[in-house]
Amino acid sequence: MQIARVALDVPLHRFFDYLVPDGELLTAADIGLRVRVPFGRQSKIGIVVELPETSDFPLAQLKSIDAVLRDLPALPADWFRLAEFCSAYYQVPLGEVMLSTLPAGLRRINPPKARQSRRSAKLPPPHLAPELTAEQKAALAAIKDGGEGFKAYLLHGVTGSGKTEVYLRLIEGALAAGRQVLLLVPEINLTPQLEARVGARFPDAGLASLHSELSEAARARNWRAALEGSARIVLGTRLSIFTPLPDLGLIVVDEEHDASFKQQDGMRYSARDVAVFRARERDIPIVLGSATPSLESWANATDSRTPARYTLLTLYERAVENARLPAVRRIDTRLEKLQDGLSGELLRAIEKRLERGEQSLVFLNRRGYAPVLTCTGCGWISHCTRCAANLVLHLADGRLRCHHCGFESRVPKACPSCGNQDIQPFGRGTQRLEEVLGERFPQARILRVDRDSAKSRKQWELLVEKIYAGEADILVGTQMLAKGHDFPKLTLVGALGADSALFAADWRAPERLFAQLMQVAGRAGRAELPGEVLIQTQFPDHPLYAALVRHDYPSFANEQLTEREQAGFPPYTYQAMLRAEAPLMADSLAFLATARAWLQQSEHGDVMLYDPVPMKLARRANLERAQLLIESPSRRALQISLSEWGVALDAIKTPSRLRWHLEVDPLEF
Ligand code: ADP
Ligand code: ZN
Ligand code: ZN
């Protein structure tokens, strides 16, 4: 009787042995095939990971595999190593990693029937490659000189400097060498033109996109094309880092600083970090590109004290001739009374654009009408009953909405507490800004772009088309508008409400603010028309804004890194966060205290344990949340502790409604 060891999607750090059914004989080449097996009273899809000679269990106890699925080639060995790395690094059982990274359609017993491919027939016009600029040439030459083996490059280039063109040339080279390419992007919905651009440049490469908005069947189909080798380019969001690619020869991570590369539930991985591991493991080059690299990557490229060394390549100039970086100026809002949050200078600048038939963008990273509704009589404010957070007023559809748990209710006509009819929105979101600008500039066509107005890809594409077609004069938008777009008539960006990030408790807030403002500034003046960026602030002398005015990412980054080093923050220390949530805070804290005590009494070398504390958003959806930070100057010491801890945590008895997870390299606190 032959035994097959099978990985299953269960939260246990082990595999399961099954008997291979009569008439099947599995060989080493079949390791990596999917199988259907009985598990308890269910049937599950698993992956064959080993064909052991013996089992720890008596053969008579082993159940038999129901079916060996040969509809897909076996998953390759390097895919296994990738899963093993993630399992060890992120402390997630290997079976869970393997199965959870398969497209849903390939791990379900009864996947929905694939509908006919809805691929649109219209092919984009062929995209001609421009003559490279000197800077692009130099960057490409440096990467070519690096050879075909592992090397990590950080391509730092201001918005519009032609990073994408560099990627396209690299892709061209890899395809010509018979290799496959993986191109990771933060949110594909926001960058349909990139997809079009890659598809047009490489019409024969079987471009396969992979992101969560695809239907299950389409995702499975594209994934299969990658595994079978018919797709030579995979363009996808973070989940696509797990696509098996037998001929992988190059990985590109665009906008590598973007927080959406971090998965926020289940296995909390960073697709960028996994990509670097994968490139090293496959011994191929990887290019990380950004106008505002993450400080981790920047340190890796510029700071000799950090271990991983990236090669820094810089594009200083915009690629299109005569396209200048926009002039960035600060408007000191301490000196005047703002009109509905808008300074006279910004209003005049918008007016000028209207006269010239150009577009303006007012950037406010807060959607909704107002962050809270208040009663002027008794001081009542609109709280979410399920979270330690306020309900945001959405006047457009007359709702109060919690941005944390999704709870919503109608806007009350009177104060629920005292009956007073005078309840007022407090503060300002994009909807209110849209209204204010409409009153101010009745002749202007105003378009709001945020997660509410662009819920689906379709809606987003319609909005983008309108902007391109010049059917809007003033755009009001959140960071959605900051990403990857080239609006030729947009010449003015006004930024409101930026200051709040300067003094936030989260020490990563300035990094995010700088990146956002730099990105949004990058939208102005991309073509012939010069751009202008106005930042309303009460802290015009803040060094962050000073660096922004000079478009000086390096000095901002270096200053931040100095501060982080002094404070003992990443990337000069390594962190992991244990979080727990339960109906009662006391239970969450008690679990963390037990976990902490376990780690403290064990040999844990160079690891520092903080105290369990309630999270900033201490209650969400009726669960009370707490966290425990652990930290070490040594990545290795941290990893060793975590691997022992991970197992010990599973053994801690917890109240039935308590949930916990461990996050390595947490980004948010
Ligand atoms: P980035 O990715 O750095 O923001 P892109 O690659 O999207 O920059 O380039 C910005 C604009 O410049 C695009 O319109 C692109 O077509 C154009 N462009 C890129 N490289 C060149 C070049 N060498 N010559 C002329 N135009 C270029
Ligand atoms: Zn009241
Ligand atoms: Zn809520």
XYZ file of C-alpha atoms and ligand atoms in Angstrom:
698
model
C 0.000 0.000 0.000
C 1.375 3.372 -0.964
C 1.156 6.297 1.440
C 0.735 9.919 0.407
C 1.313 12.768 2.828
C -1.146 15.552 2.156
C -1.272 19.245 3.096
C -4.739 20.419 4.106
C -6.151 23.804 4.952
C -6.472 23.252 8.692
C -4.937 25.315 11.498
C -2.599 22.533 12.601
C 1.160 22.376 12.214
C 1.117 18.958 10.549
C 0.274 17.012 7.408
C -2.054 14.047 7.009
C -1.300 10.575 5.693
C -3.627 8.815 3.274
C -3.517 5.632 1.291
C -3.172 5.930 -2.441
C -6.192 4.233 -4.003
C -5.881 0.979 -5.908
C -4.925 1.409 -9.492
C -2.970 4.648 -8.833
C 0.753 4.694 -8.339
C 2.216 8.039 -7.493
C 5.796 8.902 -8.382
C 8.040 11.716 -7.248
C 6.783 13.733 -10.210
C 3.290 13.625 -8.725
C 4.281 15.482 -5.580
C 2.410 18.753 -5.911
C -0.757 17.267 -7.366
C -4.088 18.094 -5.803
C -6.139 15.321 -4.271
C -9.620 15.001 -2.880
C -9.643 13.332 0.514
C -12.109 12.531 3.261
C -11.561 14.621 6.369
C -13.833 14.055 9.328
C -17.254 13.963 7.789
C -16.273 16.287 4.950
C -14.335 16.050 1.781
C -11.391 18.377 1.275
C -8.929 19.350 -1.413
C -5.319 18.847 -0.402
C -1.881 18.818 -1.969
C 0.481 15.841 -2.026
C 3.683 16.947 -0.328
C 5.513 13.681 0.182
C 5.361 9.943 -0.563
C 6.724 8.521 2.689
C 7.744 4.878 3.155
C 5.972 4.628 6.475
C 3.406 6.489 8.495
C 3.322 7.319 12.188
C -0.125 5.806 12.186
C -1.040 2.149 11.650
C -1.978 1.599 8.027
C -5.328 0.216 9.058
C -6.243 3.623 10.450
C -5.423 5.531 7.284
C -8.197 6.523 4.982
C -7.880 6.392 1.277
C -7.622 9.306 -1.137
C -10.902 9.753 -3.007
C -9.390 11.095 -6.188
C -6.057 12.227 -7.531
C -6.737 15.372 -9.554
C -4.671 15.576 -12.678
C -6.405 18.561 -14.253
C -3.425 20.726 -13.286
C 0.289 20.006 -13.556
C 1.959 19.293 -10.222
C 2.970 22.384 -8.297
C 6.696 22.952 -8.756
C 9.334 22.543 -6.078
C 10.122 26.242 -5.834
C 6.469 26.929 -5.102
C 6.801 24.578 -2.135
C 9.853 26.430 -0.911
C 7.978 29.707 -1.150
C 5.150 28.280 0.948
C 7.662 26.867 3.449
C 9.334 30.227 3.770
C 6.015 31.971 4.428
C 4.954 29.338 6.906
C 8.150 29.701 8.899
C 8.377 33.461 8.596
C 4.765 34.361 9.270
C 4.069 31.510 11.705
C 1.212 30.047 9.716
C 0.758 26.256 9.341
C 2.166 25.107 6.015
C -1.037 23.462 4.870
C -2.912 26.685 5.454
C -0.334 28.647 3.454
C -0.440 26.238 0.542
C -4.177 25.938 0.251
C -5.036 29.530 1.078
C -2.793 30.835 -1.688
C -4.453 28.666 -4.341
C -7.266 30.383 -6.250
C -10.541 29.477 -4.584
C -11.732 27.627 -7.672
C -8.872 25.149 -7.350
C -9.332 24.332 -3.702
C -13.051 23.790 -3.670
C -14.762 20.470 -4.105
C -17.423 21.919 -6.375
C -16.066 25.010 -8.052
C -18.649 27.023 -9.985
C -18.767 26.222 -13.688
C -16.469 28.412 -15.711
C -18.476 30.766 -17.844
C -17.321 31.659 -21.277
C -14.348 34.005 -21.073
C -15.583 37.549 -21.229
C -12.321 38.825 -22.576
C -13.165 41.849 -24.695
C -12.352 41.374 -28.326
C -11.006 44.856 -28.962
C -7.251 44.749 -28.928
C -5.536 47.901 -27.768
C -3.492 49.646 -30.411
C 0.131 48.530 -30.437
C 2.172 50.608 -28.065
C 5.400 51.882 -29.520
C 8.405 52.101 -27.307
C 9.790 55.633 -26.983
C 13.450 56.494 -27.303
C 14.875 56.091 -23.803
C 16.144 59.033 -21.816
C 19.738 59.004 -20.656
C 18.625 58.209 -17.117
C 16.469 55.321 -18.226
C 19.336 53.963 -20.286
C 21.687 54.155 -17.340
C 19.252 52.348 -15.059
C 18.681 49.612 -17.612
C 22.384 49.208 -18.235
C 23.028 48.840 -14.526
C 20.392 46.134 -14.215
C 21.699 44.349 -17.272
C 25.216 44.470 -15.848
C 23.905 42.819 -12.716
C 23.338 39.640 -14.688
C 20.619 37.027 -14.536
C 21.145 35.963 -10.942
C 19.602 37.365 -7.802
C 20.063 41.029 -7.286
C 17.601 43.509 -5.796
C 17.308 46.979 -7.300
C 15.486 49.923 -5.863
C 14.393 52.114 -8.764
C 13.707 55.490 -7.240
C 12.202 57.830 -9.797
C 9.971 60.860 -9.432
C 6.435 60.461 -10.763
C 6.518 60.591 -14.523
C 10.209 59.812 -14.731
C 9.508 56.757 -16.849
C 9.859 53.902 -14.373
C 7.160 51.971 -16.181
C 9.073 52.274 -19.412
C 12.090 50.790 -17.642
C 9.970 47.867 -16.449
C 8.690 47.322 -19.989
C 12.236 47.124 -21.367
C 13.238 44.690 -18.664
C 10.195 42.578 -19.404
C 11.083 42.615 -23.068
C 14.551 41.294 -22.237
C 13.237 38.557 -19.971
C 10.647 37.418 -22.516
C 13.298 37.323 -25.223
C 15.367 35.094 -22.959
C 12.431 32.704 -22.690
C 11.548 33.611 -19.129
C 8.302 34.511 -17.400
C 7.785 37.806 -15.613
C 5.815 38.692 -12.521
C 4.734 42.326 -12.259
C 3.170 43.244 -8.936
C 1.051 46.349 -8.577
C -0.777 47.681 -5.535
C -4.345 47.878 -6.786
C -5.053 46.835 -10.315
C -8.432 48.535 -10.318
C -6.713 51.843 -10.061
C -4.346 51.146 -12.900
C -6.232 49.640 -15.812
C -4.068 51.667 -18.175
C -0.991 49.818 -16.991
C -2.659 46.575 -17.937
C -3.533 48.042 -21.310
C -0.019 49.359 -21.766
C 1.632 46.026 -20.978
C -0.872 44.154 -23.125
C -0.325 46.480 -26.048
C 3.452 46.264 -25.827
C 3.510 42.476 -25.565
C 0.464 41.249 -27.456
C 1.816 37.689 -27.732
C 2.854 37.190 -24.136
C -0.500 35.848 -22.940
C -0.701 38.516 -20.257
C -2.569 37.075 -17.292
C -3.901 39.386 -14.660
C -4.624 38.179 -11.171
C -6.540 40.170 -8.634
C -9.470 39.752 -6.343
C -12.053 41.389 -8.602
C -11.733 38.640 -11.196
C -14.340 35.924 -11.118
C -13.277 32.717 -9.445
C -13.174 30.946 -12.774
C -11.100 33.645 -14.454
C -8.620 33.621 -11.616
C -8.240 29.893 -11.775
C -7.833 30.055 -15.542
C -5.126 32.731 -15.416
C -3.336 30.972 -12.607
C -3.340 27.765 -14.600
C -1.997 29.586 -17.650
C 0.890 30.815 -15.522
C 1.613 27.339 -14.177
C 1.379 25.740 -17.606
C 3.607 28.422 -19.054
C 1.232 29.819 -21.666
C 1.076 33.117 -19.775
C 4.526 34.692 -19.984
C 3.593 37.783 -17.979
C 1.549 37.828 -14.804
C 0.312 41.224 -13.711
C -1.306 41.144 -10.344
C -1.925 42.411 -6.878
C -0.347 40.995 -3.750
C -1.975 37.596 -3.980
C -0.292 36.954 -7.321
C 3.089 36.632 -5.615
C 2.103 33.001 -4.988
C 1.484 32.160 -8.644
C 3.583 29.181 -9.704
C 5.809 30.271 -12.586
C 8.105 27.533 -13.854
C 10.208 29.885 -16.012
C 10.199 32.908 -13.741
C 13.099 35.182 -14.680
C 12.203 38.618 -13.334
C 10.034 40.175 -10.641
C 8.993 43.825 -10.696
C 7.180 45.456 -7.783
C 5.683 48.772 -8.813
C 4.887 51.375 -6.116
C 6.711 49.130 -3.716
C 5.970 51.428 -0.767
C 2.240 50.892 -1.064
C 0.537 49.544 2.053
C -1.797 47.375 0.010
C 1.049 44.922 -0.548
C 0.443 43.970 3.045
C -2.293 41.429 3.643
C -4.354 42.469 6.649
C -6.020 39.206 7.584
C -5.355 35.481 7.462
C -1.664 35.155 6.719
C -0.483 38.716 7.209
C 2.282 38.737 4.652
C 4.027 41.521 2.812
C 3.969 40.650 -0.880
C 6.975 42.897 -1.409
C 9.038 41.056 1.173
C 7.895 37.673 -0.092
C 8.837 38.827 -3.596
C 12.376 39.570 -2.481
C 12.606 36.157 -0.859
C 11.260 34.527 -4.001
C 13.750 36.309 -6.237
C 16.611 35.266 -4.008
C 15.401 31.718 -3.888
C 14.952 31.566 -7.678
C 18.214 33.427 -8.160
C 16.728 36.072 -10.421
C 16.727 39.882 -10.383
C 13.978 41.878 -8.699
C 13.211 45.547 -9.257
C 11.328 47.562 -6.650
C 10.120 50.869 -8.021
C 8.693 53.962 -6.372
C 8.805 57.727 -6.241
C 8.692 57.414 -2.465
C 10.203 54.089 -1.463
C 9.302 52.541 1.858
C 11.838 53.478 4.482
C 12.701 49.794 4.825
C 13.701 49.608 1.179
C 15.415 52.962 1.273
C 17.518 51.799 4.210
C 18.301 48.586 2.370
C 19.557 50.597 -0.553
C 21.413 53.389 1.191
C 22.248 52.477 4.751
C 25.236 50.243 5.323
C 23.954 49.294 8.782
C 21.049 47.256 7.433
C 21.762 43.710 6.268
C 20.035 43.310 2.883
C 21.693 45.359 0.233
C 19.746 46.744 -2.678
C 21.288 48.624 -5.552
C 19.880 52.125 -5.799
C 19.020 53.486 -9.238
C 17.630 56.972 -9.610
C 15.579 58.786 -12.225
C 15.675 62.469 -11.329
C 13.859 63.986 -14.276
C 10.483 63.550 -15.854
C 10.686 61.537 -19.036
C 8.498 63.695 -21.232
C 10.411 66.613 -22.597
C 9.610 69.919 -20.908
C 7.425 68.257 -18.298
C 8.598 69.786 -15.053
C 7.876 68.769 -11.545
C 5.164 70.996 -10.125
C 5.977 73.937 -7.903
C 4.945 73.020 -4.374
C 3.989 75.815 -2.004
C 2.719 75.991 1.551
C -0.243 78.140 2.484
C -0.008 79.250 6.087
C -3.552 78.885 7.368
C -2.792 80.548 10.705
C -2.848 83.917 9.025
C -6.376 83.992 7.690
C -9.897 82.876 8.398
C -10.618 79.965 6.116
C -13.826 79.877 4.129
C -15.299 76.430 4.700
C -11.816 75.108 5.147
C -10.489 76.711 1.979
C -7.922 79.486 1.906
C -8.312 82.539 -0.304
C -5.157 81.637 -2.141
C -6.382 78.170 -3.027
C -9.757 79.537 -4.112
C -8.075 82.079 -6.365
C -5.848 79.399 -7.833
C -8.895 77.252 -8.637
C -10.606 80.252 -10.193
C -7.621 80.811 -12.447
C -7.786 77.184 -13.645
C -11.465 77.577 -14.393
C -10.736 80.638 -16.510
C -8.021 78.809 -18.410
C -10.069 75.660 -18.891
C -7.677 73.544 -16.818
C -8.459 71.067 -14.073
C -7.928 71.353 -10.332
C -7.831 68.624 -7.762
C -8.636 69.214 -4.132
C -7.208 66.414 -2.068
C -8.718 65.456 1.257
C -8.130 62.021 2.584
C -11.412 61.700 4.406
C -14.492 60.389 2.716
C -18.054 61.058 3.767
C -19.696 64.401 4.433
C -18.400 64.963 7.939
C -16.505 62.710 10.317
C -19.194 63.057 12.968
C -22.669 64.433 13.657
C -23.126 66.400 16.890
C -25.920 67.908 18.947
C -25.418 71.550 19.814
C -27.765 71.187 22.774
C -26.448 68.273 24.814
C -23.136 67.430 23.168
C -24.330 64.059 21.812
C -22.121 62.752 19.052
C -22.782 59.977 16.557
C -20.978 56.973 18.024
C -20.878 53.514 16.599
C -22.482 51.299 19.235
C -20.279 48.402 18.184
C -16.931 50.193 17.953
C -14.912 52.738 19.830
C -15.354 55.056 16.873
C -17.660 57.718 15.486
C -20.239 57.203 12.795
C -19.371 59.161 9.704
C -22.081 61.260 8.120
C -22.770 60.346 4.492
C -25.276 62.910 3.322
C -25.269 61.761 -0.289
C -27.395 58.784 0.693
C -28.563 60.027 4.070
C -26.703 57.505 6.194
C -24.505 57.414 9.236
C -21.843 54.854 8.615
C -19.077 53.225 10.619
C -15.904 52.953 8.576
C -14.621 50.195 10.836
C -17.412 47.644 11.089
C -19.773 48.687 8.314
C -22.678 49.412 10.663
C -25.055 52.008 9.261
C -28.256 53.779 10.150
C -30.423 56.576 8.885
C -29.506 60.130 9.778
C -31.731 61.037 12.740
C -33.995 64.081 12.367
C -33.394 65.113 15.954
C -30.856 64.356 18.646
C -31.473 60.783 19.852
C -30.383 61.860 23.313
C -32.283 65.119 23.985
C -34.616 65.563 21.042
C -33.013 68.817 19.949
C -33.502 69.398 16.222
C -30.286 71.303 15.820
C -27.825 68.564 15.042
C -24.817 69.570 13.057
C -22.115 67.913 11.011
C -18.722 68.566 12.548
C -15.582 68.622 10.453
C -15.262 68.005 6.770
C -15.105 65.096 4.357
C -15.020 64.884 0.574
C -18.815 65.102 0.172
C -18.975 68.346 2.096
C -16.040 69.708 0.201
C -17.814 68.864 -3.018
C -20.858 70.786 -1.792
C -18.845 73.790 -0.635
C -16.973 74.008 -3.915
C -20.254 73.710 -5.800
C -21.659 76.715 -3.972
C -18.470 78.619 -4.485
C -18.068 77.821 -8.190
C -21.596 77.200 -9.486
C -20.389 77.224 -13.089
C -17.841 74.457 -12.494
C -18.373 70.758 -13.108
C -17.286 69.018 -9.945
C -16.451 65.358 -9.678
C -15.889 63.524 -6.433
C -13.622 60.495 -6.518
C -13.431 58.308 -3.450
C -14.373 54.800 -2.312
C -18.014 55.829 -2.232
C -18.241 57.222 -5.734
C -15.936 54.590 -7.225
C -17.031 51.405 -5.533
C -16.464 49.116 -8.470
C -13.872 48.993 -11.167
C -16.524 49.959 -13.678
C -17.473 53.115 -11.754
C -13.835 53.995 -11.346
C -13.158 53.594 -15.046
C -16.124 55.816 -15.892
C -14.843 58.522 -13.569
C -11.373 58.314 -15.037
C -12.768 58.532 -18.561
C -14.712 61.638 -17.634
C -11.608 63.261 -16.233
C -9.604 62.389 -19.342
C -12.310 63.708 -21.598
C -12.155 67.019 -19.750
C -15.707 66.627 -18.477
C -14.777 67.842 -15.020
C -13.273 71.117 -13.862
C -12.698 70.404 -10.210
C -11.926 66.999 -8.787
C -12.453 66.321 -5.129
C -10.751 63.192 -4.062
C -8.993 60.973 -1.615
C -5.744 59.130 -2.153
C -7.517 57.018 -4.762
C -6.819 59.837 -7.146
C -3.177 59.950 -6.202
C -2.310 56.682 -7.853
C -0.823 56.132 -11.239
C -2.839 58.576 -13.256
C -1.847 60.957 -15.895
C -4.455 63.675 -16.362
C -3.106 66.028 -18.997
C -5.311 69.005 -18.097
C -4.740 68.797 -14.382
C -2.508 71.683 -13.338
C -3.452 72.433 -9.749
C -3.514 70.279 -6.657
C -4.680 71.658 -3.330
C -4.118 69.513 -0.247
C -6.315 69.938 2.831
C -6.143 68.393 6.259
C -2.645 67.025 5.872
C -1.418 68.306 9.228
C -3.232 65.661 11.237
C -0.679 63.067 10.164
C 2.254 65.127 11.420
C 1.559 64.438 15.056
C -0.257 61.125 14.864
C 0.521 58.472 17.455
C 1.479 56.107 14.651
C 5.111 56.821 13.920
C 4.687 55.672 10.352
C 2.142 58.409 9.658
C 4.694 60.938 8.346
C 6.084 58.385 5.914
C 2.609 57.737 4.572
C 1.780 61.434 4.422
C 4.923 62.270 2.498
C 4.268 59.481 0.013
C 0.657 60.532 -0.452
C 1.440 64.191 -0.977
C 4.281 63.363 -3.324
C 2.010 61.051 -5.325
C -0.816 63.519 -5.459
C 1.583 66.292 -6.408
C 2.795 64.036 -9.171
C -0.631 64.267 -10.787
C -0.182 67.937 -11.567
C 1.444 69.141 -14.740
C 2.349 65.886 -16.381
C 2.206 67.096 -19.968
C 2.962 70.523 -21.406
C 1.141 72.550 -18.784
C 3.184 73.275 -15.679
C 1.662 72.203 -12.398
C 1.239 73.830 -9.027
C 0.642 72.248 -5.656
C -0.708 74.197 -2.686
C -0.617 72.646 0.760
C -2.739 74.243 3.434
C -0.999 73.915 6.765
C -0.652 75.410 10.196
C 2.905 74.140 10.352
C 4.546 75.536 7.257
C 7.995 75.177 8.798
C 7.673 71.486 9.418
C 10.644 69.689 7.818
C 8.321 67.258 6.054
C 6.762 70.071 4.050
C 10.124 71.710 3.493
C 11.420 68.497 1.913
C 8.265 68.215 -0.144
C 8.711 71.714 -1.532
C 12.172 70.677 -2.721
C 10.852 67.321 -4.035
C 13.529 65.951 -1.817
C 12.576 62.441 -0.850
C 16.131 61.443 0.133
C 16.527 64.113 2.772
C 13.089 63.361 4.192
C 13.843 59.650 4.259
C 17.260 60.062 5.797
C 15.919 62.294 8.512
C 13.146 59.825 9.303
C 15.641 56.987 9.434
C 17.817 58.884 11.865
C 14.806 59.423 14.095
C 13.823 55.783 13.849
C 17.266 54.632 14.729
C 17.360 56.888 17.780
C 13.931 55.711 18.856
C 14.751 52.067 18.175
C 12.038 51.605 15.562
C 12.084 49.508 12.391
C 14.000 49.063 10.177
C 16.588 49.152 12.977
C 14.650 46.696 15.032
C 12.343 43.815 14.140
C 8.852 43.527 15.475
C 5.951 41.180 15.806
C 2.541 41.861 17.232
C 0.263 39.451 19.021
C -3.332 40.646 18.965
C -6.376 39.259 20.684
C -10.027 40.160 20.546
C -12.911 38.994 22.693
C -16.218 40.344 23.964
C -14.440 41.494 27.109
C -11.211 43.451 27.205
C -10.193 41.600 30.358
C -10.145 38.315 28.440
C -8.083 39.776 25.622
C -5.576 41.229 28.050
C -5.455 38.032 30.104
C -4.665 35.943 27.051
C -1.847 38.283 26.105
C -0.520 38.246 29.661
C -0.419 34.449 29.628
C 1.298 34.475 26.254
C 3.791 37.016 27.496
C 4.536 35.030 30.646
C 5.212 31.932 28.561
C 7.688 33.718 26.357
C 9.325 35.439 29.290
C 10.084 32.245 31.151
C 11.423 30.521 28.049
C 14.911 31.119 26.747
C 14.252 34.007 24.439
C 17.604 35.650 24.084
C 17.572 39.067 22.627
C 13.839 39.719 22.565
C 12.065 42.554 24.285
C 8.478 42.089 25.469
C 6.183 45.058 25.931
C 3.038 45.080 28.046
C -0.328 44.029 26.684
C -2.350 47.166 25.953
C -5.755 47.930 24.442
C -5.512 48.765 20.763
C -6.054 52.274 19.494
C -9.422 51.215 18.130
C -10.132 49.356 21.359
C -13.495 47.973 20.317
C -14.577 46.927 16.855
C -17.786 45.144 15.946
C -18.425 44.442 19.631
C -15.074 42.835 20.178
C -12.544 44.359 22.533
C -9.053 44.303 21.199
C -5.631 44.327 22.750
C -2.118 43.844 21.508
C 1.323 42.858 22.696
C 4.421 44.030 20.883
C 7.620 42.040 20.866
C 10.802 43.307 19.374
C 14.411 42.409 18.789
C 17.484 43.973 17.220
C 18.094 40.561 15.666
C 15.765 39.177 13.013
C 17.061 35.686 13.811
C 16.482 35.943 17.533
C 12.955 37.150 16.873
C 12.269 34.339 14.430
C 13.514 31.677 16.843
C 11.326 32.999 19.622
C 8.335 33.271 17.350
C 8.570 29.722 16.115
C 8.482 28.346 19.660
C 5.882 30.821 20.744
C 3.622 30.108 17.789
C 3.291 26.495 18.910
C 2.914 27.381 22.588
C 0.133 29.848 21.823
C -1.950 27.110 20.240
C -1.911 25.292 23.566
C -3.199 28.195 25.667
C -6.775 27.638 26.793
C -8.946 30.573 25.777
C -12.569 31.607 26.200
C -14.558 30.314 23.251
C -15.103 33.697 21.627
C -11.524 34.845 21.877
C -9.569 35.089 18.649
C -5.914 35.887 18.327
C -3.330 36.252 15.604
C 0.332 36.930 15.317
C 1.581 39.478 12.825
C 5.225 39.650 11.818
C 6.487 43.060 10.664
C 3.258 44.851 11.581
C 2.631 48.063 9.693
C -0.149 49.488 11.788
C -0.397 49.998 15.498
P 6.452 56.601 -14.009
O 6.118 55.134 -14.048
O 7.825 56.870 -13.474
O 5.427 57.472 -13.342
P 5.934 56.458 -16.842
O 6.786 55.340 -17.302
O 4.482 56.209 -16.692
O 6.527 57.083 -15.495
O 6.178 57.679 -17.817
C 5.528 58.903 -17.661
C 5.171 59.446 -19.023
O 6.366 59.642 -19.765
C 4.322 58.496 -19.817
O 3.398 59.258 -20.532
C 5.301 57.825 -20.750
O 4.698 57.402 -21.946
C 6.329 58.906 -20.964
N 7.673 58.403 -21.219
C 8.322 57.439 -20.527
N 9.559 57.267 -21.020
C 9.700 58.144 -22.047
C 10.751 58.464 -22.952
N 11.917 57.830 -22.874
N 10.520 59.411 -23.865
C 9.359 60.053 -23.926
N 8.317 59.809 -23.111
C 8.476 58.871 -22.172
Zn -28.834 66.427 22.164
Zn -18.532 50.254 13.997
